[in-house]
mmCIF file of C-alpha atoms in Angstrom:
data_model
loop_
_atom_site.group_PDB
_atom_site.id
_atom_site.type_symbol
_atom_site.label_atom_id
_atom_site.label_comp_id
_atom_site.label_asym_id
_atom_site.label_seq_id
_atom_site.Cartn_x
_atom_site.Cartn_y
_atom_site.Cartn_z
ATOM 1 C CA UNK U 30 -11.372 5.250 0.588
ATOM 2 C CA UNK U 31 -14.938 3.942 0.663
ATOM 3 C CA UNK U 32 -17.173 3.232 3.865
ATOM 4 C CA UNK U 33 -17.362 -0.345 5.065
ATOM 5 C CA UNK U 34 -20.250 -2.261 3.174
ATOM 6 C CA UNK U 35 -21.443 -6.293 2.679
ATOM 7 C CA UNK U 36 -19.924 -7.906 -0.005
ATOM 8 C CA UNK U 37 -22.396 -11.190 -0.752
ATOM 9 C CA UNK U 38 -20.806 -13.620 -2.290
ATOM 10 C CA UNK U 39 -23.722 -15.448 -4.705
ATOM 11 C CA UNK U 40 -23.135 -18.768 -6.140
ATOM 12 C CA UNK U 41 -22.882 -17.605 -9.627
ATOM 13 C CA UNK U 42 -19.828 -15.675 -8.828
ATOM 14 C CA UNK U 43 -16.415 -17.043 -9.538
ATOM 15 C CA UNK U 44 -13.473 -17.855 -7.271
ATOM 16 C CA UNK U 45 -9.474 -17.702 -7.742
ATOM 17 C CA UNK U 46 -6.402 -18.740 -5.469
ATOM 18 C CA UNK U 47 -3.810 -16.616 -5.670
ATOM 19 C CA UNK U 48 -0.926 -17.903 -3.412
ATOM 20 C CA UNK U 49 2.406 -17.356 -2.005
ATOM 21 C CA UNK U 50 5.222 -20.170 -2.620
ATOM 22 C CA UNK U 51 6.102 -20.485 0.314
ATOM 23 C CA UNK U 52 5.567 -23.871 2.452
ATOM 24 C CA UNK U 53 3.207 -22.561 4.379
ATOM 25 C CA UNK U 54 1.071 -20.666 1.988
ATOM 26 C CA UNK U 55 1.136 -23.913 -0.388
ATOM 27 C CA UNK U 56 0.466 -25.879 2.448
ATOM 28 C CA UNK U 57 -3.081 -23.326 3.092
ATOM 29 C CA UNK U 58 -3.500 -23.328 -0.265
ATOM 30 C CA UNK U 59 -3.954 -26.990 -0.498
ATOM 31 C CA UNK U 60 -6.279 -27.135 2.206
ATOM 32 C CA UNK U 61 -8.669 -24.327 0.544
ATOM 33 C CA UNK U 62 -8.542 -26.455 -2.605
ATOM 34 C CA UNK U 63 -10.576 -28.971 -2.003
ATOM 35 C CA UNK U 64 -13.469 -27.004 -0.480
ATOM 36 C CA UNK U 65 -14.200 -24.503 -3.337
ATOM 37 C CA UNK U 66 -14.845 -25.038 -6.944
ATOM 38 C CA UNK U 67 -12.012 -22.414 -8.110
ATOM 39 C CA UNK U 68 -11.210 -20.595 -11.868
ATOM 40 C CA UNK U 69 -8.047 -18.963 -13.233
ATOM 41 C CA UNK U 70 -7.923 -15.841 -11.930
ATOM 42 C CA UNK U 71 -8.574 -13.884 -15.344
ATOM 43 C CA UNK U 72 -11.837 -15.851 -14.891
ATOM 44 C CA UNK U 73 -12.753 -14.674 -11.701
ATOM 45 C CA UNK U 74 -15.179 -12.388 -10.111
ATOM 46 C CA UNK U 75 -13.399 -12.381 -6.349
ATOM 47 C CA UNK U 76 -9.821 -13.600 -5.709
ATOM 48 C CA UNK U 77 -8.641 -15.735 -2.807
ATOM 49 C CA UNK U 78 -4.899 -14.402 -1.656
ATOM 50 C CA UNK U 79 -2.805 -16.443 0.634
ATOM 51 C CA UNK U 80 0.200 -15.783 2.314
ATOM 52 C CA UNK U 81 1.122 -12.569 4.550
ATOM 53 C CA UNK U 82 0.956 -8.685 3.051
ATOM 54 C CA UNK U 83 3.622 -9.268 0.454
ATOM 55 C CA UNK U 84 1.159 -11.409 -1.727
ATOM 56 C CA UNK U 85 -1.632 -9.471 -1.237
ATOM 57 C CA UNK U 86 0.331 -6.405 -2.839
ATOM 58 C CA UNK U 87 1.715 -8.800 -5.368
ATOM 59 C CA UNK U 88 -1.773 -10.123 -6.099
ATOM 60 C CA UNK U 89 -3.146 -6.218 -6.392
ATOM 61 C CA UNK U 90 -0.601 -4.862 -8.633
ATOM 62 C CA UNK U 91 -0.919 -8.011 -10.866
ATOM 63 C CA UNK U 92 -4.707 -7.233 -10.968
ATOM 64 C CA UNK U 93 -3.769 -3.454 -12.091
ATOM 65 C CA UNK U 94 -1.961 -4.588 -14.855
ATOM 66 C CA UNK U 95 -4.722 -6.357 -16.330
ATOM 67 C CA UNK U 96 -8.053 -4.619 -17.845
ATOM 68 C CA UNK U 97 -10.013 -5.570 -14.164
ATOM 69 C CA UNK U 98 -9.502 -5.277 -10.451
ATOM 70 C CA UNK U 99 -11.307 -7.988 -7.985
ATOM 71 C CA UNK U 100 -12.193 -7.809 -4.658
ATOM 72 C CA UNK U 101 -9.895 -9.729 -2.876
ATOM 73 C CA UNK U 102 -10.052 -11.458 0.779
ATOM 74 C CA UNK U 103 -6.470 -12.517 2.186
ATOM 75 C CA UNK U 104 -5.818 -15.156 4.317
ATOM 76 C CA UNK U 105 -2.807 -15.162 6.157
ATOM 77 C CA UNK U 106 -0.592 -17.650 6.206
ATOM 78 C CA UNK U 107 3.059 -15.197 5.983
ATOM 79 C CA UNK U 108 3.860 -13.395 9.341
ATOM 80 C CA UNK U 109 2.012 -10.347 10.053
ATOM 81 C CA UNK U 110 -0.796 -10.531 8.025
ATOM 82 C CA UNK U 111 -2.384 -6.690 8.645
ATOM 83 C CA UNK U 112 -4.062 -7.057 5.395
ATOM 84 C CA UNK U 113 -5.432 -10.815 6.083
ATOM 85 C CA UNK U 114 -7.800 -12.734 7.623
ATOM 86 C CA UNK U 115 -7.284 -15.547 9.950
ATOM 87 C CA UNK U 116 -6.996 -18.935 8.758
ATOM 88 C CA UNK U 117 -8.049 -22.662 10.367
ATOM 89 C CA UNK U 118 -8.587 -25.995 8.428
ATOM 90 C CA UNK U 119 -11.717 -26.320 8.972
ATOM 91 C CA UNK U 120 -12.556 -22.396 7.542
ATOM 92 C CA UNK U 121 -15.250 -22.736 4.812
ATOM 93 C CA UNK U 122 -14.006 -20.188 2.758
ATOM 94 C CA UNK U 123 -17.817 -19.506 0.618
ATOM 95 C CA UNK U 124 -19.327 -19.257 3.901
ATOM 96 C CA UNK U 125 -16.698 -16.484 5.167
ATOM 97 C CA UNK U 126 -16.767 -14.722 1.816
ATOM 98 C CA UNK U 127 -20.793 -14.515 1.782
ATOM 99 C CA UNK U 128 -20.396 -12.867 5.505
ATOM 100 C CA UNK U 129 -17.161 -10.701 4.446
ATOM 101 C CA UNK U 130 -17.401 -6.980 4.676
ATOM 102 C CA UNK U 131 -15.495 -4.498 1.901
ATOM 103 C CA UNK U 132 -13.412 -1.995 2.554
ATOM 104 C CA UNK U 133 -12.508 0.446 -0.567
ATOM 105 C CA UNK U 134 -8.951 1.611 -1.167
ATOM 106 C CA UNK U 135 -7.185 3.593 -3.849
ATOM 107 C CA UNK U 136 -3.407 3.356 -4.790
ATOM 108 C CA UNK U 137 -0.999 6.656 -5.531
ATOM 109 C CA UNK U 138 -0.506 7.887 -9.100
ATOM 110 C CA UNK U 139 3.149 8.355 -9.467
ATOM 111 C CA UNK U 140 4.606 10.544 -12.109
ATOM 112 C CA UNK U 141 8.075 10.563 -11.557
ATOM 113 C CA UNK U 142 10.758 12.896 -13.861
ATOM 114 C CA UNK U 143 14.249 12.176 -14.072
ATOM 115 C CA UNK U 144 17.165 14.415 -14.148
ATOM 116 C CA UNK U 145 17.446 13.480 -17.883
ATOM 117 C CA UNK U 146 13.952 14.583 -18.389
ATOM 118 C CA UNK U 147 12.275 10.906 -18.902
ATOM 119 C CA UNK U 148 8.272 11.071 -17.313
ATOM 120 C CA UNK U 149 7.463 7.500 -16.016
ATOM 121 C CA UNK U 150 3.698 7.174 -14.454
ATOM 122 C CA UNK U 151 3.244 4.023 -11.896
ATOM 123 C CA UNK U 152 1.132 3.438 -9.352
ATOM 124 C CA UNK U 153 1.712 2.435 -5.259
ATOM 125 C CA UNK U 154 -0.188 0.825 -3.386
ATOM 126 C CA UNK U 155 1.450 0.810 -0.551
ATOM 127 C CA UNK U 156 4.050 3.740 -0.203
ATOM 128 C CA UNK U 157 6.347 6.097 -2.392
ATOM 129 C CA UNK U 158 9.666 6.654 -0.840
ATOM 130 C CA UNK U 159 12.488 9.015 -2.050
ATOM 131 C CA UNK U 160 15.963 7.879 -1.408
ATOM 132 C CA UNK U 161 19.419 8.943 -1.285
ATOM 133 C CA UNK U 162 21.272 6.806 -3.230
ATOM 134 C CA UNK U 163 25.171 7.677 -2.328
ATOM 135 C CA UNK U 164 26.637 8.726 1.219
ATOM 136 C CA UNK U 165 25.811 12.069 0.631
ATOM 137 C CA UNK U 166 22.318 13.315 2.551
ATOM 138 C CA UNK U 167 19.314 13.875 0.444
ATOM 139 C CA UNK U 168 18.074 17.485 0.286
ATOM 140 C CA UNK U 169 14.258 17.539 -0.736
ATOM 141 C CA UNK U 170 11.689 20.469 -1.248
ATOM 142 C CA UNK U 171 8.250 18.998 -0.195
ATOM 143 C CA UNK U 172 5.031 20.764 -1.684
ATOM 144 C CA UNK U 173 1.242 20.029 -0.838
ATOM 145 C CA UNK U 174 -1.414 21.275 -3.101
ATOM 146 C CA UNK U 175 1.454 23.520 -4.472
ATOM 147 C CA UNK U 176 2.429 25.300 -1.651
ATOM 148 C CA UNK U 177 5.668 24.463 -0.190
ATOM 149 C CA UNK U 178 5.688 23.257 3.182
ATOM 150 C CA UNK U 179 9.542 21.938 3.623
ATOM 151 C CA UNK U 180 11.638 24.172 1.619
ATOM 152 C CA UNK U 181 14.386 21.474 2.372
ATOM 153 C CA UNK U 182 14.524 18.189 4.345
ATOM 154 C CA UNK U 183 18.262 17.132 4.721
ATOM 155 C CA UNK U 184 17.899 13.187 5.967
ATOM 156 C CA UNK U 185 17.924 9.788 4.189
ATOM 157 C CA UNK U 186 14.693 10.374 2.260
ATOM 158 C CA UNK U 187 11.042 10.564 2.688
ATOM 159 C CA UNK U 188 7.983 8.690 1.670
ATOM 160 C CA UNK U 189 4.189 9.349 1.183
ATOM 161 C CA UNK U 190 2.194 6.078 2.543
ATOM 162 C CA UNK U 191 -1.761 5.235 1.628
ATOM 163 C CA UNK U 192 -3.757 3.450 4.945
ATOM 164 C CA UNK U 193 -2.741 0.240 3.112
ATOM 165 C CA UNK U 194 1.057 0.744 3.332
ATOM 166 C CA UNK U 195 0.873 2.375 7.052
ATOM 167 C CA UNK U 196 1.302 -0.417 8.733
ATOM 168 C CA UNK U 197 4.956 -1.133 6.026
ATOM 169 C CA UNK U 198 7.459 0.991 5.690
ATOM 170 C CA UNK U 199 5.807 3.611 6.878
ATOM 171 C CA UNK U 200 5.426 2.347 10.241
ATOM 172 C CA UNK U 201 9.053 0.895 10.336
ATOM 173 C CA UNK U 202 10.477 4.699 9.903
ATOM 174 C CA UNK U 203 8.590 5.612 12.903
ATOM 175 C CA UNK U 204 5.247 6.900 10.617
ATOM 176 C CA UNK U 205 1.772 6.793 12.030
ATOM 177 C CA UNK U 206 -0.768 3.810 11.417
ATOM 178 C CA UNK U 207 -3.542 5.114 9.018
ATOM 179 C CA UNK U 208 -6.827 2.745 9.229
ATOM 180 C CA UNK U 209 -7.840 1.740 6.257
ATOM 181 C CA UNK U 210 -10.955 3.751 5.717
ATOM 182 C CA UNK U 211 -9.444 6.789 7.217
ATOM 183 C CA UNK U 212 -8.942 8.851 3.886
ATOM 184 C CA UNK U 213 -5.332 9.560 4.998
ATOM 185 C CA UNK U 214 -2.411 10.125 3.770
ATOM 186 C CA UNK U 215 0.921 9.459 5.612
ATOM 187 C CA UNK U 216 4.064 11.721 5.304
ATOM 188 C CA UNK U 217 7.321 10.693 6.884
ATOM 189 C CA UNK U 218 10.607 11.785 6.912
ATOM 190 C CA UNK U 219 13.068 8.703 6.526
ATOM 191 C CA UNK U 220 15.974 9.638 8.839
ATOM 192 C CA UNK U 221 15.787 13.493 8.987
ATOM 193 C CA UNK U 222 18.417 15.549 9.679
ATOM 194 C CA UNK U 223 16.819 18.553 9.394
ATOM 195 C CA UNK U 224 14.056 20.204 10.356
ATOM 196 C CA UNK U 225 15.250 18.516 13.723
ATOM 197 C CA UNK U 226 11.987 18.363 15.228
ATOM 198 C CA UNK U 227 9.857 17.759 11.920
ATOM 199 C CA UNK U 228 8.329 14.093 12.450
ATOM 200 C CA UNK U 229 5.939 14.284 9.495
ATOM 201 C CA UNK U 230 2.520 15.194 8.665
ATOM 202 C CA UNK U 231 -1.423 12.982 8.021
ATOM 203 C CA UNK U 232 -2.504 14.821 5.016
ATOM 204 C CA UNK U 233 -6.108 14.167 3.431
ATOM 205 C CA UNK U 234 -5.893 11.876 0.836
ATOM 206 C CA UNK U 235 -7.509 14.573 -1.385
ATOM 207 C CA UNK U 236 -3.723 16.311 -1.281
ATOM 208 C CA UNK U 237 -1.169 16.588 -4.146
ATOM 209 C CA UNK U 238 2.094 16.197 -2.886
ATOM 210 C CA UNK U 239 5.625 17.000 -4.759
ATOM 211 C CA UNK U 240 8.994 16.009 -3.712
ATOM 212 C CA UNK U 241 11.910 18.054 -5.880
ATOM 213 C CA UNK U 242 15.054 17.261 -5.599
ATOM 214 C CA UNK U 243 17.668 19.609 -4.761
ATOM 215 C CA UNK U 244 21.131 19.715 -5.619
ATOM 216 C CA UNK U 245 20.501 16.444 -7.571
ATOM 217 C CA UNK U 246 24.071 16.054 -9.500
ATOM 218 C CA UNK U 247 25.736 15.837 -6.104
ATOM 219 C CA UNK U 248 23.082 14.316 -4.110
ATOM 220 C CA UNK U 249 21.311 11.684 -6.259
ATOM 221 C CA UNK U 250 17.945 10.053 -5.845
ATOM 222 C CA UNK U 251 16.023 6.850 -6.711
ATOM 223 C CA UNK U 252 12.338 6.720 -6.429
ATOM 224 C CA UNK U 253 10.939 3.126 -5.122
ATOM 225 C CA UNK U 254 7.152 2.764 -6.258
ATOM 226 C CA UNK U 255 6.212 -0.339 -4.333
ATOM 227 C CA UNK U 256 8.690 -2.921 -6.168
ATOM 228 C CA UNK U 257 9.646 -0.152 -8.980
ATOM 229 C CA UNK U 258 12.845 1.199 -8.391
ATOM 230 C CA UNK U 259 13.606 4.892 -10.801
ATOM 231 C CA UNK U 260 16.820 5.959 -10.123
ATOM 232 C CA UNK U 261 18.041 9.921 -10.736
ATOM 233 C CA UNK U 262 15.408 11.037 -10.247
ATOM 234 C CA UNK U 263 14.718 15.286 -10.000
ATOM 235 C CA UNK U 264 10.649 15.607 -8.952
ATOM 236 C CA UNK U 265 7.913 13.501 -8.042
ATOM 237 C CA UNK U 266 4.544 14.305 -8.536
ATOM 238 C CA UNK U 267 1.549 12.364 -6.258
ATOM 239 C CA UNK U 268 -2.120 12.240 -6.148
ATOM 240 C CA UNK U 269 -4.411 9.193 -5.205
ATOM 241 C CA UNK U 270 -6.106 7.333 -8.438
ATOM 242 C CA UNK U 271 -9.703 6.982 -7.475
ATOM 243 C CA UNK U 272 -10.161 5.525 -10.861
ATOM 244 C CA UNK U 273 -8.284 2.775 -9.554
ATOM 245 C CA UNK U 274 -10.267 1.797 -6.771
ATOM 246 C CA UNK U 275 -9.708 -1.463 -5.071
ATOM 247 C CA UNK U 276 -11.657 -3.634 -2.641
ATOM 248 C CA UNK U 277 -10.790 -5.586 0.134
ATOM 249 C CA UNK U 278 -12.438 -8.050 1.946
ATOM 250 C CA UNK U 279 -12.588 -9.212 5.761
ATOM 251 C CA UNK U 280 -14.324 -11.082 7.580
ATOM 252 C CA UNK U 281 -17.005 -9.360 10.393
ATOM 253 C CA UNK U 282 -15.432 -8.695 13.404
ATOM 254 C CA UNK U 283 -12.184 -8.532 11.976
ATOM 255 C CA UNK U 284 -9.532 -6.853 14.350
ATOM 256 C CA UNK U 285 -7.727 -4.894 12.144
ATOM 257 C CA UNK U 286 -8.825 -2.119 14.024
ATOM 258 C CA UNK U 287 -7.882 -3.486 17.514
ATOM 259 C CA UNK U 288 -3.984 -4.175 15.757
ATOM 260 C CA UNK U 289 -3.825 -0.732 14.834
ATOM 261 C CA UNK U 290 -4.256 0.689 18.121
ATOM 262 C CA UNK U 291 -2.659 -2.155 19.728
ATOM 263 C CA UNK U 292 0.618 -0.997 17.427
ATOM 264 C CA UNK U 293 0.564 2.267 18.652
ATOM 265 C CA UNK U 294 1.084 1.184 22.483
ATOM 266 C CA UNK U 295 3.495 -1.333 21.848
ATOM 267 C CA UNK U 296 6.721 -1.191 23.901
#
């Protein structure tokens, strides 16, 4: 994670749309048309995402899997929006972008092994999340910086979330909200039925964190990456990819920060 900086948008710098297809994002999305002179996005030098924090992940991972990364300023037009900034019509978007602050985030390097001895590497953005997939309860040894902490969690799974996928999953399975420059990790036991009182752990983001899976012939395993499903899977091995760095955009006095404490009261 990086410290909160301004990002000036010059007019020499290039703009993209990247939007949901839903109504309501087409519907923004045809609104912010007409005040912006706009590029494909392989053009680009800062991309424009609208809809809710669905597209913004879908807009980050497509980024990934190209040769560059842009900074990218959401505007929410999907639900929740943690990730986004506020819309209205009469928003001009150049304006908000030359005032927008950054905010620097890194996704988690994956490397995931299968019980037939197959290495896949992908990387999350949001969360990692081991789980079972049959009746039977997942049994999982949990290491950090190769010293093992849970010798075995007995539950439905567990996950590792990044500040960006806090407020997802994460939060959903009864996990702590990370803010997004908090250099945080977030580990959370997904329905645990043992350690009974073990309600997971904020590790550094600096940590290297292993899930093995025990007995994994009778209890089977998938890892979910994000979208990327691996299924069978016997160890997971996680680290953040600072060489992967990110950057968000939002506007000043955005209340992301206010949300995430407002989260943590809510009844």
């Amino acid at each position: 994670m990086g410290d909160t900086e301004r990002e000036n948008v010059t007019p020499s710098q290039r703009l993209a749309l990247f939007t949901s297809s839903t109504p309501r994002g087409q519907e923004v999305a045809a609104v912010l048309r007409s005040t912006a002179d706009w590029c494909a996005l392989e053009d680009a030098d800062i991309v424009v995402v609208i809809g809710g924090d669905g597209t913004m992940l879908d807009a980050l991972h497509h980024m990934m899997s190209t040769d560059r990364v842009r900074p990218v300023y959401g505007v929410n037009a999907g639900t929740v929006g943690f990730l986004m900034n506020r819309y209205h019509r009469a928003m001009n978007i150049v304006d908000r972008l030359h005032h927008a602050r950054s905010v620097a985030v890194s996704p988690l390097m994956v490397e995931a092994v299968t019980r037939s001895g197959e290495i896949h590497r992908v990387y999350a953005i949001n969360e990692l999340s081991l789980l079972r997939e049959t009746r039977q309860t997942a049994k999982i040894e949990i290491s950090v910086n190769d010293r093992v902490r849970i010798p075995e969690l007995a539950g439905d799974g567990v996950l590792l979330a990044t500040p960006v996928g806090s407020t997802a999953y994460n939060f959903s399975a009864s996990g702590p909200i990370l803010p997004l420059d908090s250099q945080m990790l977030a580990l959370t036991p997904i329905s645990p039925f043992r350690p009974r009182r073990w309600k997971g752990a904020i590790l550094p983001d600096r940590s290297r964190v292993t899930f093995r899976v025990l007995e994994p012939d009778k209890r089977p395993v998938s890892a979910v990456a994000d979208q990327t499903e691996l299924r069978d899977i016997a160890e997971v091995r996680l680290a953040i990819a600072r060489e992967r760095e990110m950057t968000l955009l939002f506007d000043p006095g955005h209340a992301l920060d206010e949300r995430i404490v407002a989260e943590q009261f809510a009844h």
